[in-house]
Coordinates of C-alpha atoms in Angstrom, one line a residue:
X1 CA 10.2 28.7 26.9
X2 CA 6.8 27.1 26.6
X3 CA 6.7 27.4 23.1
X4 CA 9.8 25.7 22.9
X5 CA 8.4 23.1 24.6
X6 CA 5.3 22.8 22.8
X7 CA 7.3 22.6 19.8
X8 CA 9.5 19.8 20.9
X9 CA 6.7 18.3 21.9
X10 CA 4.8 18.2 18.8
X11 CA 8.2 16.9 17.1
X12 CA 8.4 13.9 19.4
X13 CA 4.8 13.1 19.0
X14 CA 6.0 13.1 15.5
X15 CA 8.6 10.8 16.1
X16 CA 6.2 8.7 18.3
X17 CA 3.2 8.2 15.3
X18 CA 5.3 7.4 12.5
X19 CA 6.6 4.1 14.2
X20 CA 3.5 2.0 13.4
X21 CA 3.3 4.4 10.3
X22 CA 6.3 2.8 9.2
X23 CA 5.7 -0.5 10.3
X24 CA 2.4 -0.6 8.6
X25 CA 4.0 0.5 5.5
X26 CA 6.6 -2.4 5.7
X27 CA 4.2 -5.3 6.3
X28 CA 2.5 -4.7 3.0
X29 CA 5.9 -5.5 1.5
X30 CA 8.0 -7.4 4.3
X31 CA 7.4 -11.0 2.9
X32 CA 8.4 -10.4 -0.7
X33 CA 11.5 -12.1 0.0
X34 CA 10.5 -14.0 2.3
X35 CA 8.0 -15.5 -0.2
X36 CA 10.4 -18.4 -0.8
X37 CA 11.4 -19.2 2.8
X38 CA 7.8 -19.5 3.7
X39 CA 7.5 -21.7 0.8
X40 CA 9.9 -24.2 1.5
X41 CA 8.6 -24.1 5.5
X42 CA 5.0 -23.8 5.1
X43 CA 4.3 -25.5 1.2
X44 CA 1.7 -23.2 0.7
X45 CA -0.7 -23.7 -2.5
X46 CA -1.0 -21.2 -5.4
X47 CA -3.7 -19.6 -4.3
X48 CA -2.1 -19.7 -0.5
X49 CA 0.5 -18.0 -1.3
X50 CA -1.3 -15.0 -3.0
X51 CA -3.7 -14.7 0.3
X52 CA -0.3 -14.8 2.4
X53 CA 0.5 -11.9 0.4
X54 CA -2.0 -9.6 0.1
X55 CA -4.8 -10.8 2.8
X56 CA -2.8 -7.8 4.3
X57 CA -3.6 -5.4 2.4
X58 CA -7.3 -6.1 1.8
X59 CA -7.6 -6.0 5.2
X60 CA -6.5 -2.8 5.8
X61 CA -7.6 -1.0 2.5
X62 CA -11.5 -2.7 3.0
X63 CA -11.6 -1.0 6.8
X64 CA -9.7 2.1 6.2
X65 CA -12.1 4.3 5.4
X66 CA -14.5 2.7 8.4
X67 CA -11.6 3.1 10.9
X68 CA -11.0 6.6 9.7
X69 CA -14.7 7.4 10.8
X70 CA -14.8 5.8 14.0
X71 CA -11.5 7.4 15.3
X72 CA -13.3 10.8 14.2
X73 CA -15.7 10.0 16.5
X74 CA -14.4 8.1 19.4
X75 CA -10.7 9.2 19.5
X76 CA -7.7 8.8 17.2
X77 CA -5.7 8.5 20.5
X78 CA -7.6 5.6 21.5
X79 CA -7.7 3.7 18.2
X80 CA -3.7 3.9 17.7
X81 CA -3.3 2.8 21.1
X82 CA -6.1 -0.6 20.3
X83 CA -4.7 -1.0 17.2
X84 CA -0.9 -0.9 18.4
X85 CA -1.4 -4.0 20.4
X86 CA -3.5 -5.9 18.0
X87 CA -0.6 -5.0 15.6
X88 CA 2.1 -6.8 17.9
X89 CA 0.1 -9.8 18.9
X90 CA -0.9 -10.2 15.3
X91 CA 2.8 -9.8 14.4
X92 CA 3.8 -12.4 16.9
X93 CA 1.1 -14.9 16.3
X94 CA 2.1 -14.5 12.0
X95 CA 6.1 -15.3 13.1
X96 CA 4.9 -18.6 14.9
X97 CA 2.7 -19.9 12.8
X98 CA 2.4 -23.5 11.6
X99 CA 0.5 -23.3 8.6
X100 CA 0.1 -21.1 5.6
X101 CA -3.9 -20.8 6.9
X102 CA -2.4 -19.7 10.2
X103 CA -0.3 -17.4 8.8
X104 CA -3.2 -15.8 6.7
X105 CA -5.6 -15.4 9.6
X106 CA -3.0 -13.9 11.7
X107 CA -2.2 -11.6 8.3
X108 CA -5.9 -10.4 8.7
X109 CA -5.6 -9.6 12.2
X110 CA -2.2 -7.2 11.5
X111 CA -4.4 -5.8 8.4
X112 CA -7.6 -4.8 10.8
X113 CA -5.2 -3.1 13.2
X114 CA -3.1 -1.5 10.6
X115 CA -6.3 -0.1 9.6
X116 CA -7.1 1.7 12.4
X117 CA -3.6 3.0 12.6
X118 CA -3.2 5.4 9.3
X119 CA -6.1 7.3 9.2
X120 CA -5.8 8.5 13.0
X121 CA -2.0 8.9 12.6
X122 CA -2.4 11.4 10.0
X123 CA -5.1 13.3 11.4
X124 CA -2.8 13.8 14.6
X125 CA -0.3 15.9 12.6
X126 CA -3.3 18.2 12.2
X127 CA -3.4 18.5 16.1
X128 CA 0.2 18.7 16.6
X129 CA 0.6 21.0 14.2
X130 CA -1.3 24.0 14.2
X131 CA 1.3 26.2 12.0
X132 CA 0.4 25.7 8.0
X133 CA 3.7 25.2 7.2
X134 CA 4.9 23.0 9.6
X135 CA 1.9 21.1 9.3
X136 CA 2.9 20.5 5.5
X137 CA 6.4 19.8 6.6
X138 CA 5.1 17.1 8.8
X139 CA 2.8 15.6 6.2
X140 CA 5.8 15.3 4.1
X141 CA 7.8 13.3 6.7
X142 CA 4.8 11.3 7.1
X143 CA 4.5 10.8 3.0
X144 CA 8.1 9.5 2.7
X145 CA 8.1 7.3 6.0
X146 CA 5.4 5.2 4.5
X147 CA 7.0 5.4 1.1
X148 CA 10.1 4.8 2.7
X149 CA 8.3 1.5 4.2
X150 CA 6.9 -0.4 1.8
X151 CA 10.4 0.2 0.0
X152 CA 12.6 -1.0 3.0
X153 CA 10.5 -3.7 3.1
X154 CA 12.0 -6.0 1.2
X155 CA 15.8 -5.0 2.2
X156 CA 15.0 -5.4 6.2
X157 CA 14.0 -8.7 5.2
X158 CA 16.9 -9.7 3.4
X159 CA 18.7 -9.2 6.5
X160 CA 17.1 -10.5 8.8
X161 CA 16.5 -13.8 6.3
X162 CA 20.2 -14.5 5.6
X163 CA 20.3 -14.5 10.1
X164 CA 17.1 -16.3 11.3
X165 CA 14.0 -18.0 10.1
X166 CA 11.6 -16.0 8.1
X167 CA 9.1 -15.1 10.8
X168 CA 12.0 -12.7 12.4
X169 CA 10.3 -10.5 9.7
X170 CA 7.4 -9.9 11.6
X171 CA 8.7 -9.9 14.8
X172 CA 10.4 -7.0 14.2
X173 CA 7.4 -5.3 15.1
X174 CA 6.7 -6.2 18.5
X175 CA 10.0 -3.2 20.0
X176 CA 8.5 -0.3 17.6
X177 CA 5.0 -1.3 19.1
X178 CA 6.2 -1.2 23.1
X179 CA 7.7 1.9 22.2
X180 CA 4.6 3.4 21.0
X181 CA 2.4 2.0 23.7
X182 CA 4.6 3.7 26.4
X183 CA 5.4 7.1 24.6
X184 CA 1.7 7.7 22.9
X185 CA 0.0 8.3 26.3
X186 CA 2.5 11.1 27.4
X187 CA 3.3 13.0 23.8
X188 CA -0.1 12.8 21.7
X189 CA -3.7 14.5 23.1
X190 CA -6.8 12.9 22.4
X191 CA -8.6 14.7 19.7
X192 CA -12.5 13.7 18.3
X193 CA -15.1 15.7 16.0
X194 CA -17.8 16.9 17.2
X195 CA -21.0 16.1 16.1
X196 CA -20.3 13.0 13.8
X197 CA -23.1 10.7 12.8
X198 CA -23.3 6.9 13.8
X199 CA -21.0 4.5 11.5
X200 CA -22.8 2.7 8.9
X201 CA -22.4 -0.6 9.5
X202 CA -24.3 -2.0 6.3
X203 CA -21.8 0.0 4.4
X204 CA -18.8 -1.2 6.2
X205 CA -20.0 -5.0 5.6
X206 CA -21.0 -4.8 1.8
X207 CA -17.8 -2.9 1.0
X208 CA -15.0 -5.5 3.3
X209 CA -17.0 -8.5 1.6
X210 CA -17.5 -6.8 -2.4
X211 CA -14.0 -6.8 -2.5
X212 CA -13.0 -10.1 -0.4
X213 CA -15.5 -12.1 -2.8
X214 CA -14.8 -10.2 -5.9
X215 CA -10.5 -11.3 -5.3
X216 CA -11.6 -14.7 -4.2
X217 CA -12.7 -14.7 -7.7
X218 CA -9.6 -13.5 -9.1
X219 CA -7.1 -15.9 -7.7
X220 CA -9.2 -18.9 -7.7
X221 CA -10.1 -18.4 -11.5
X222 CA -6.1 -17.7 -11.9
X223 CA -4.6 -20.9 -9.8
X224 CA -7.2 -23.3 -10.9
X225 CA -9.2 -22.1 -13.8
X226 CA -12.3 -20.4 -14.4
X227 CA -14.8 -22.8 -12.1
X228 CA -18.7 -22.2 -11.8
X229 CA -18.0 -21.2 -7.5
X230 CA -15.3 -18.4 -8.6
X231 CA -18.0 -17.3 -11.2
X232 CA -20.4 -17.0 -8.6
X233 CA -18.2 -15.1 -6.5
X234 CA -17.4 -12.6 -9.1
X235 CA -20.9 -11.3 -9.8
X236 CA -21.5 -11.4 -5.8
X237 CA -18.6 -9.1 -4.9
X238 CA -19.7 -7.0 -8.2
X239 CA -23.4 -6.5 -7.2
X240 CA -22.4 -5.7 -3.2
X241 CA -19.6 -3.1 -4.4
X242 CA -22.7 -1.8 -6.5
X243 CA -25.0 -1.4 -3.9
X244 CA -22.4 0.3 -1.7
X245 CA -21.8 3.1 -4.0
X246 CA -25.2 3.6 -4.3
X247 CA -25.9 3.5 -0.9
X248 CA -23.1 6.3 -0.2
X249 CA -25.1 8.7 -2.5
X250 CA -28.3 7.9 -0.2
X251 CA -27.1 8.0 3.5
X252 CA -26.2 11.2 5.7
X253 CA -23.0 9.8 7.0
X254 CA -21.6 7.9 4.0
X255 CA -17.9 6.2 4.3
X256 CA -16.9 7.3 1.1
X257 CA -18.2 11.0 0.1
X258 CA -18.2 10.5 -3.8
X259 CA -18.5 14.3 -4.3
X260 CA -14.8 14.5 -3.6
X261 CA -14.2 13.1 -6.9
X262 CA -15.7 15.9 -9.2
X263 CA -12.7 17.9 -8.8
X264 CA -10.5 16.7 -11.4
X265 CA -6.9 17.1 -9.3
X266 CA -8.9 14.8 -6.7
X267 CA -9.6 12.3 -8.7
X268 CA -6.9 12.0 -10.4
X269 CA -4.4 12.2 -7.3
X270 CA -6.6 9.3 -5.7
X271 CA -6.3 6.9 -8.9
X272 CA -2.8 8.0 -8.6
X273 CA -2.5 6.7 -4.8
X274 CA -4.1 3.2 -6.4
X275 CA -2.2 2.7 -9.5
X276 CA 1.5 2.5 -8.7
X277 CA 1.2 0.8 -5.5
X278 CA -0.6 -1.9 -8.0
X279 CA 2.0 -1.9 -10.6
X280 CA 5.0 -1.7 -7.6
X281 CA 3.2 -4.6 -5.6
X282 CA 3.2 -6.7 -8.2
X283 CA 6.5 -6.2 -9.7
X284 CA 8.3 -5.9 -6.4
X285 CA 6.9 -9.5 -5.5
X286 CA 7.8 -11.3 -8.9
X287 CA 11.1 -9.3 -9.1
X288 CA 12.0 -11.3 -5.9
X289 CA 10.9 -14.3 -6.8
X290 CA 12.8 -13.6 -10.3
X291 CA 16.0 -12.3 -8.2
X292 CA 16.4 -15.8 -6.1
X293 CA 14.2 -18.6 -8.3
X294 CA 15.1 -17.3 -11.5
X295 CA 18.5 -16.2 -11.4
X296 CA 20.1 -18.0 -8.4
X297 CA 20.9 -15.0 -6.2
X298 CA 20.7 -15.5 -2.2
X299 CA 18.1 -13.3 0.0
X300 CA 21.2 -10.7 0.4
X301 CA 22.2 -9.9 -2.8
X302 CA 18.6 -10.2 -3.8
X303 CA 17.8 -7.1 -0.7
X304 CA 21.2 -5.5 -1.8
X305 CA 19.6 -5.2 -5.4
X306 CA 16.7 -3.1 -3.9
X307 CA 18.6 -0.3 -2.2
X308 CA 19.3 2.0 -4.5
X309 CA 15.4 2.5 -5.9
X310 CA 14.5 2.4 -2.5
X311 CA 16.9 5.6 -1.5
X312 CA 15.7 6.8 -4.8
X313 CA 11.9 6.7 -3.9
X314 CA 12.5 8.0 -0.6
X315 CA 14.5 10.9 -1.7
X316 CA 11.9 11.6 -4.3
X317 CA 9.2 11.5 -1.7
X318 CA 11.0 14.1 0.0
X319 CA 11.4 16.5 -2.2
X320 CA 8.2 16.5 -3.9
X321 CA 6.2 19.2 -1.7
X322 CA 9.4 21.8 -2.6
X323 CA 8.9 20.8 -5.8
X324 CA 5.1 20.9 -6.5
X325 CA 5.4 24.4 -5.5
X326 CA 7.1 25.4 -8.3
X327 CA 5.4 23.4 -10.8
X328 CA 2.1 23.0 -9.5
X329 CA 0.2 19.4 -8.0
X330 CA -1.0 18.6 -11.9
X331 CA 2.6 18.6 -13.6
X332 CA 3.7 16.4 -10.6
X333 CA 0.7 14.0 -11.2
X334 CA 1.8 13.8 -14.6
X335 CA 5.3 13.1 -14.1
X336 CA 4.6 10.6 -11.8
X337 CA 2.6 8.4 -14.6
X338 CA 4.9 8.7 -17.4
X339 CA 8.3 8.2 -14.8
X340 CA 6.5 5.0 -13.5
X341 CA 5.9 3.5 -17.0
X342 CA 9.4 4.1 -18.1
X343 CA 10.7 2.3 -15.2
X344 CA 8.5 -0.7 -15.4
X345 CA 9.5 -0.8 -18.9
X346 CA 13.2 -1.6 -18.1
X347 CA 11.8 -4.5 -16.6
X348 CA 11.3 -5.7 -20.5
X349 CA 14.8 -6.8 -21.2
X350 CA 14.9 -8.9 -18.1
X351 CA 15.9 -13.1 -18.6
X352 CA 16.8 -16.4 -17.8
X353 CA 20.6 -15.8 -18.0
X354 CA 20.6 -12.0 -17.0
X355 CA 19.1 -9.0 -15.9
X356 CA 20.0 -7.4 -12.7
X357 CA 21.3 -4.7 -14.3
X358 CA 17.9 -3.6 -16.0
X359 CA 15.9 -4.4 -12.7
X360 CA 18.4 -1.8 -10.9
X361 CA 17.4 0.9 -13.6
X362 CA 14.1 -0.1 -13.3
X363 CA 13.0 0.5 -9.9
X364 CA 15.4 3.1 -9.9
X365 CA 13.5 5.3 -12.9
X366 CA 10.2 4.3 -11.3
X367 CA 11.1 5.1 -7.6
X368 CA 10.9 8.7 -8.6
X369 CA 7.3 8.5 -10.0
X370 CA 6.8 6.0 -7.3
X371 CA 8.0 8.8 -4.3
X372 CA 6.0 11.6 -6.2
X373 CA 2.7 9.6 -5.8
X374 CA 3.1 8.7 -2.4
X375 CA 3.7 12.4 -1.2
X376 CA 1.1 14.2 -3.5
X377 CA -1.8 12.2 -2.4
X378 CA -1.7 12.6 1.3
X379 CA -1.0 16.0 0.9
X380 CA -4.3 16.7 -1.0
X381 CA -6.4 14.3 0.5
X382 CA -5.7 16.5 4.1
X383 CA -6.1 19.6 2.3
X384 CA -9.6 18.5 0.5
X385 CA -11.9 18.5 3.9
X386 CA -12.5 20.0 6.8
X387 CA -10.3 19.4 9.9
X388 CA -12.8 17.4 11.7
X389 CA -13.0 15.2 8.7
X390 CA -9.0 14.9 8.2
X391 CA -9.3 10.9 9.2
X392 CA -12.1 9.9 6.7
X393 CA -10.1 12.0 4.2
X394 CA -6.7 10.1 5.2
X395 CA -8.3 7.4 4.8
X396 CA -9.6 7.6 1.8
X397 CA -6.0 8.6 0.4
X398 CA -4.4 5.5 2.1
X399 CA -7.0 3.1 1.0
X400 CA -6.2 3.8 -2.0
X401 CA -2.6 2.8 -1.6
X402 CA -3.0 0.0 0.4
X403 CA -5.8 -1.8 -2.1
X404 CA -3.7 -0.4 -4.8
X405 CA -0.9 -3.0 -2.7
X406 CA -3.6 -5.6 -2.2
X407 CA -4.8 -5.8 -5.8
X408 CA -1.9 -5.8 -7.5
X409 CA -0.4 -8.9 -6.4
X410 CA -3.9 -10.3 -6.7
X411 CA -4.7 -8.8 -10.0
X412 CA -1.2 -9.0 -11.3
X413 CA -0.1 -11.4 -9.9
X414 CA -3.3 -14.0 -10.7
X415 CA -2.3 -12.8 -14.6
X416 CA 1.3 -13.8 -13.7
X417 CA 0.3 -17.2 -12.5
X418 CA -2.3 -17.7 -15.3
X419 CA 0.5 -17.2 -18.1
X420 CA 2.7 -19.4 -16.0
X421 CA 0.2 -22.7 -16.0
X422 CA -0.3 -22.3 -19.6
X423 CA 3.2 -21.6 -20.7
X424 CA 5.0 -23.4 -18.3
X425 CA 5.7 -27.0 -18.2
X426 CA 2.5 -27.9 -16.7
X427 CA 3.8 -29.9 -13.0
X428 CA 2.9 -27.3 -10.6
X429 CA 1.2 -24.2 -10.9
X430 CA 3.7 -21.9 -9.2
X431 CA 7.5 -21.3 -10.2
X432 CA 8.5 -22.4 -6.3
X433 CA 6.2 -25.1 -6.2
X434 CA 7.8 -26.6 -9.6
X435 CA 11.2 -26.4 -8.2
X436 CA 10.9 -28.4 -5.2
X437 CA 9.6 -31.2 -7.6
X438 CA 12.3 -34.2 -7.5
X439 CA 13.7 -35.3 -11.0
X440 CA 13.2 -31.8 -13.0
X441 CA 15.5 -32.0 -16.1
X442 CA 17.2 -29.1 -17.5
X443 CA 14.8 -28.8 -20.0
X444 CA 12.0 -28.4 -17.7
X445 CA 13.7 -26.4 -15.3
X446 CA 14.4 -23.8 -18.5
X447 CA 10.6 -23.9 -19.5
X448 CA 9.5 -23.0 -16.0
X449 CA 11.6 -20.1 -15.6
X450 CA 11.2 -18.9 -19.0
X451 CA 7.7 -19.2 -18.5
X452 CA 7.8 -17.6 -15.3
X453 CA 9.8 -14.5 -17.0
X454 CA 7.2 -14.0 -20.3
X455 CA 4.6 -13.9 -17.2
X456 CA 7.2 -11.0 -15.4
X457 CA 7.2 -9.0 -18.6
X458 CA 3.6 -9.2 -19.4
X459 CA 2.6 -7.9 -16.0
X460 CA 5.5 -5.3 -16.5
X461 CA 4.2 -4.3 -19.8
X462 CA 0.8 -4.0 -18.9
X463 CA 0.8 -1.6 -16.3
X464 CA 3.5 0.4 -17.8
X465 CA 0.6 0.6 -20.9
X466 CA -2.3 1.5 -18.2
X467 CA 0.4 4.4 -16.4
X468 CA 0.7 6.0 -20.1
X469 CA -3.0 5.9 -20.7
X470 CA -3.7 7.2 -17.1
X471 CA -0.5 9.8 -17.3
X472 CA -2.2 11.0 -21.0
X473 CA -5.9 11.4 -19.2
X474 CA -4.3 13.3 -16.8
X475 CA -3.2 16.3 -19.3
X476 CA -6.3 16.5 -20.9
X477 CA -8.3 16.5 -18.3
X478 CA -5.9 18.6 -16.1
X479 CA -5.1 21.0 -18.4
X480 CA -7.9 23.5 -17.7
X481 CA -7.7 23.4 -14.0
X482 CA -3.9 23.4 -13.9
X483 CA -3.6 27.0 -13.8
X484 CA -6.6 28.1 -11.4
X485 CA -6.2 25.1 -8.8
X486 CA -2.1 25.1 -8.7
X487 CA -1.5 28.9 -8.0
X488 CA -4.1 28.3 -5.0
X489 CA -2.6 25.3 -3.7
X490 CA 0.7 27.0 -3.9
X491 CA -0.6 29.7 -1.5
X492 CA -2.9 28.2 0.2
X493 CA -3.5 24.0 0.0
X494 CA -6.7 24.0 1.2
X495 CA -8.2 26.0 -1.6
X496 CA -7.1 23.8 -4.5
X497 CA -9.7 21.2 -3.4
X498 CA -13.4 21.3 -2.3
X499 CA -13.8 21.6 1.4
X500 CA -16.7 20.2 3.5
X501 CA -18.6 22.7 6.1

């Protein structure tokens, strides 16, 4: 009877962690379609919007790996629980606010506690679930729920759009969070290593402001031209992501061990956590803008649009532990490049006067690759350390996914914009922000969109080009260990990576 009870137990705690798992997953995509609402309430610049977008995500991806750390020495319990509530007030103060630099401060906020939720949700499941296999079954659930978020993203917002005003997106929030607060304390233990060194707080600063700086750069250079300050910035954000890599080689407690990444399945299956989320980030976000600016479609039919790659990734994600054990975590990795490319290559015959069609096949074809990636990397990154290092390990797999998110809007997206100011017909340097303009004749109202499409299917095209190259490293460099390191993980997960003593 007690092990009944232990094993419900451990289920509900389930249940319990992947609320804000899911909810930290949806608010990296949540305001795709809300992009234009916010638009027309808030007039947000160029360069606004793309902070509103994925201040987010560099939040959470530049503090992952710290947060992972500190809740492997101070609780995991304890940091879901602070992060929680900074997670609903954050929510709440982004639906009220009054500006767009409101909204991105508040976006911050939800990004620092979202960062202390992933890592210590994962490493629960090792605490919950002491059985191997159930433990993989659970890391699986926990794979597609966040898959499973940042593709419901976009169609919970549609809903809730064509109903209320757009910060009913984030508000949605505030009942899952409650719920956790109330039900964490009773279902999940507190678990902490033992013995873990002191949190390097140099490392924790040079990395958060490398890559702030380094995108400041970016989006600056891509909304108002390459300028002397954005310059600046670049080689700033450059030399302190420098010096933090070369300061993890040198400290006893580094945030980032880089030995990790001289197995090859590693390191491959952490650029694989990066890359889609870039190339779906990016393409999600202008596909809305494309759906609704371009085409005409309302915020419904726009979310309708999204569902079936959405079911399609989720499914995938799934499936794919079943699956790896037949053909082994390298043919997975593989497939998930050369699926993704494919997809965002449907993107291609996208247009002014057409192209839902193509944008359904798309995301469809690329959902697969997409749900592959998202279950594959977690389940490594858990199976590459020690238990008492399973949050800086979680972390480092969902850092990679969430600046994968962040940097793709900025890196793809500042290309997007850049093609649009010199293509376009040179009144505003967004798509929304050349719409609102009074007096647009047809002819300019053509350029802009077409411009605004060549900018779609250059982004598209380029990271369907980088998946190929990436998919084609992958069986070189995978071929030799494909063997050796897929029979063990087969049989036993753990083996197929290095562990930590």
């Amino acid at each position: 009877m007690n092990r009944i009870d232990d094993e419900l137990r451990s289920w509900l705690g389930l249940l319990v962690v992947l609320g804000p798992v899911l909810l930290v997953a949806m608010d990296g995509s949540v305001l795709f379609l809300a992009m234009p609402a916010i638009t027309g309430a808030l007039a947000p610049s160029a360069d606004e919007s793309l902070w509103i977008l994925d201040s987010y995500g560099f939040a959470v991806g530049s503090l992952l790996i710290a947060f992972g750390a500190v809740g492997d020495r101070y609780g995991r319990k304890r940091l879901l629980m602070i992060g929680a509530a900074m997670f609903g007030l954050g929510s709440v103060g982004a639906a009220f606010a009054t500006s767009p630099e409101l909204l991105i401060v508040f976006r911050v906020l939800m990004g620092v506690a979202g960062a202390t939720l992933l890592p210590s949700a994962l490493a629960v499941l090792g605490t919950l679930f002491t059985d191997p296999r159930r433990r993989a079954r659970a890391i699986g659930i926990f794979a597609a729920t966040f898959a499973a978020g940042f593709a419901i993203g976009p169609i919970v917002a549609g809903q809730l759009l064509t109903r209320f005003w757009w910060g009913s997106v984030l508000l949605i929030n505030v009942p899952v969070v409650v719920a956790f607060l109330v039900l964490a304390p009773i279902l999940l233990g507190e678990v902490r290593a033992t013995g873990g060194g002191r949190i390097d707080v140099a490392s924790v600063v040079t990395s958060s402001a490398g890559l702030l700086t380094a995108m400041y750069a970016v989006k600056h250079s891509a909304a108002q031209g390459i300028a002397m300050s954005s310059v600046a910035a670049g080689l700033a954000g450059v030399a302190l992501l420098g010096w933090f890599g070369r300061r993890q080689g040198r400290i006893g407690n580094p945030l980032i061990d880089f030995t990790l990444f001289r197995n090859p399945v590693f390191a491959i299956a952490i650029v694989t956590g990066f890359l889609p989320l870039a190339a779906w980030s990016a393409t999600a976000y202008l596909a809305a803008v494309y759906l609704q600016s371009v085409l005409g479609m309302s915020i419904a039919d726009a979310a309708l649009l999204a569902v079936p790659g959405a079911l399609v990734l989720t499914v995938a994600a799934v499936v794919t532990p079943a699956v790896v054990a037949r053909i082994g975590y390298s043919a997975a990795l593989i497939t998930a490049h050369f699926t993704i490319a494919l997809g965002l290559s449907l993107l291609l015959p996208t247009g002014t006067g057409g192209g839902a069609g193509w944008y359904i096949a798309a995301t469809v074809v690329a959902g697969i690759g997409y749900g592959i990636s998202f279950s594959v990397v977690a389940d490594i990154a858990v199976a590459a350390v020690p238990a008492e290092r399973a949050g800086a390990a979680a972390a480092l797999a969902e850092t990679g996914n969430e600046l994968g998110n962040a940097l793709g809007i900025a890196l793809f997206g500042s290309l997007a914009a850049v093609l649009f100011r010199i293509h376009g017909p040179d009144l505003a340097p967004t798509l929304g922000e050349t719409l609102r303009l009074p007096g647009l004749v047809s002819a300019q109202l053509d350029d802009a969109r077409g411009a605004f499409v060549s900018g779609l299917h250059v982004v598209a095209a380029t990271a369907a080009i980088v998946h190929v190259v990436l998919g084609a490293v992958a069986v070189r460099v995978l071929r030799s260990s494909t063997r050796g390191s897929d029979a063990a993980s087969a049989s036993r997960p753990r083996d197929a990576l290095p562990s930590r003593s």
